[in-house]
Amino acid sequence: MSRPSIKSNNHSVLLDVEGMKCGGCVRSVEQLLCEQPNISNASVNLVTGTAWIDLVNPKEEIQEILSALADRGFPSKERIETDLYNKTSLELNANKSWWNQWRQLMVALVLLLLSVLGHLTEGGHLEIPIIGSLTFHAFLATYALLGPGLPILKRGFQSAFNFNPTMDSLVGLGVGSAYVASLVALIWPEVAWPCFFNEPVMLLGFVLLGRFLEERARFRTNKALKELAVLQPENARLFIRENETREVRVGSLKPGEHIQLLAGDRIPVDGIVVKGNSAVDISSLTGESLPLNASPGTELASGSLNLESSLVFEVKRIGSDSALARIIGLVEEAQARKAPIQGLADQVAGKFCYGVVTLSIATFIFWWQLGANIWPEVLTANTQSFHHHHGLHSALGSEAQTPLGLALQLSIAVLVVACPCALGLATPTVITVSSGLAAKRGWLFRGGDVIEIAASTKQIIFDKTGTLTIGRPLVVECLLSENKNHMLQMAASLEQNSRHPISHAILQKSQEQKLPLLHALTTKTFPGKGISGEVEGFKGTIRVGKPEWIKHEGVKWYSNIDMVIENSSWKGHSLVAVAQNDQLLGLISINDQVRKDAQSSLQRLRKLGMKLNILSGDRRITVERLGAKLGFNHDQLGWQLLPDEKLIKIKELQANGPVAMVGDGINDAPALAASDLGIAVGTGTQIAKDSSDLVLLGDRLEALPEALLLAKQTMNKIRQNLIWAFGYNMIALPLAAGVLLPRFGLLLSPPLAAFLMALSSITVVINALSLSGK
């Protein structure tokens, strides 16, 4: 049986794709995937070598998709969940990749060394007869093309044959042209062409060296994700009897089993503390600097670190359902989903190779038929070129003796200097670095498109409970009740399965009073209003919710009730009414505390130019008191709003630009989904909320301005990279085509062009790595 793949709720699959080297490759893979009938959408990441595809029918096998990619020169495989969390597999893959890259570096350095020695020998600076012979250079060039250069040639010509030329096609065409021209000159000297066997060797050397440096830099861009993946231990201590444990593989654990956590252990799965007290470091998942005090009933996420003492831990969620697995999945998805700004670069990269080949042909024809006749001095006077001509074996970049030799030299330089890689890497490198940095701090962006929206958002709406307040309200008092414990027991029994903060307050109070919870026979939730149902031991329908809703449901109401509600509201407390059939049993007064960092967080957001609003379902006086305390104007507040009314307010604000909605991820799903940027503030158990675009783990509201600032810095880096990528090609291509040759005698030799091409890609990656998010 095959292992489960990493799939999201919309039937998405992550593929590992090999063989992608530039933006043209990305475009080819995306076009091929979108042509498949079972794929509704595809997004490809050059940096991570992955493709995120949405399947129309998830039950269909994807082998046809993998075969289609392999036929185009992009062997692929489906990502399976254990690939992400198997530390041994990660280490083996890293070692294999490391060895392949170092071998590539050694070959590149040897080729460059032999090429330089050949030039020095030709110039009379060294006396090494073998290296100075033309036969040796011909043999070395042949080895370079059929050895380390063969994969490049194969991929390049296969892509060209499929009408999807890539950077390998340009390099292969360049080195192949130089080699063939030199071979013709060697076999038929009467054609009077110079031999430049050194140039394919040096060119391949620079290409391989550049790819080594680029791969090392790209490896660092995904470092954060790898650090997350190794947070999960491979083994756990399973209780097989009361005081006896056995070490087992984490993958064999099942929900409901108990494991032992010693001081210093990483928590392998999601679960609940059953016995013991300890401090737990959750900074690797949420960015929280202070440890969490764990006691019986505390829920902990996988990847956290037990600091002090032993715990007995009940397994709740394992494998791909665990918090750590979902975080890694979200980061993978974020890196695969593109920012809209990347669209222009992808369009250019898709046609780039065709344009470069066209320019190369035009350059060849111009200098062969026209240029040398218009400026005959370029054949003998370009003394500022970067190499010198020595006898029969010439450097391709030296003084050209014939129009054909000059045309060949410049057309090859055009092919080699072009850099579709920089265009392809400009956006995904920054998105990869940014999403990795964010994940380490507990901020989970769902994609590059989310980062771009976050950077442009100027309006933010806050929910009150659980967002601006700590979300853990407490019962202050019970009002208008003849039997307070009876009322609390009834309300807590009905609310026991709800995750709303107010429900937790009622449950907590009932536990303090040691009131047993009764079985809820039926329950029905009314969003924004309350809950009704039947409770074992009580006759009739029980309702718990807002006083206005309870009154509207036909419960008997007296004037003194409104007076009590008004007095309590002036204190800033929230009220929950409890009724049985048509009788009001009483009111529960609940108060929530403002987050300690709410004031400072809002001040930072205002300094960033954000327009802030509060939309709450709570009573007017409560919202107004909170708004005044946090510096909101009266027109920035909304109160007693039902979910559909919040949607209307959001649409009104969207007329002025993108709107972000910040909620606790529990009862704000409609508003989070309707906003341009849904932001959920919560714990590791809420990270899979489909309604949110950005999840801020932990209890720090200060993470919001920090995350938005990172998004702005990310977009600035992307713009810098795109300006560099486009600017480099716009300057380098005309220069390689000889635009400065007639007036200044300046031209680019193909080896120097290859060096500049590699440098362009490396510059883009290094600029992405400089992103700090501070």
Coordinates of C-alpha atoms in Angstrom, one line a residue, residues 107 267 306 375 567 579 621 651 653:
V107 CA 35.1 19.5 -12.5
I267 CA 7.3 16.3 21.7
N306 CA 9.9 19.7 27.3
W375 CA 33.0 49.3 -39.8
N567 CA -26.0 48.7 34.7
A579 CA -33.5 30.4 29.7
I621 CA -21.2 50.1 25.6
K651 CA -17.7 45.1 1.5
L653 CA -14.6 49.2 3.3

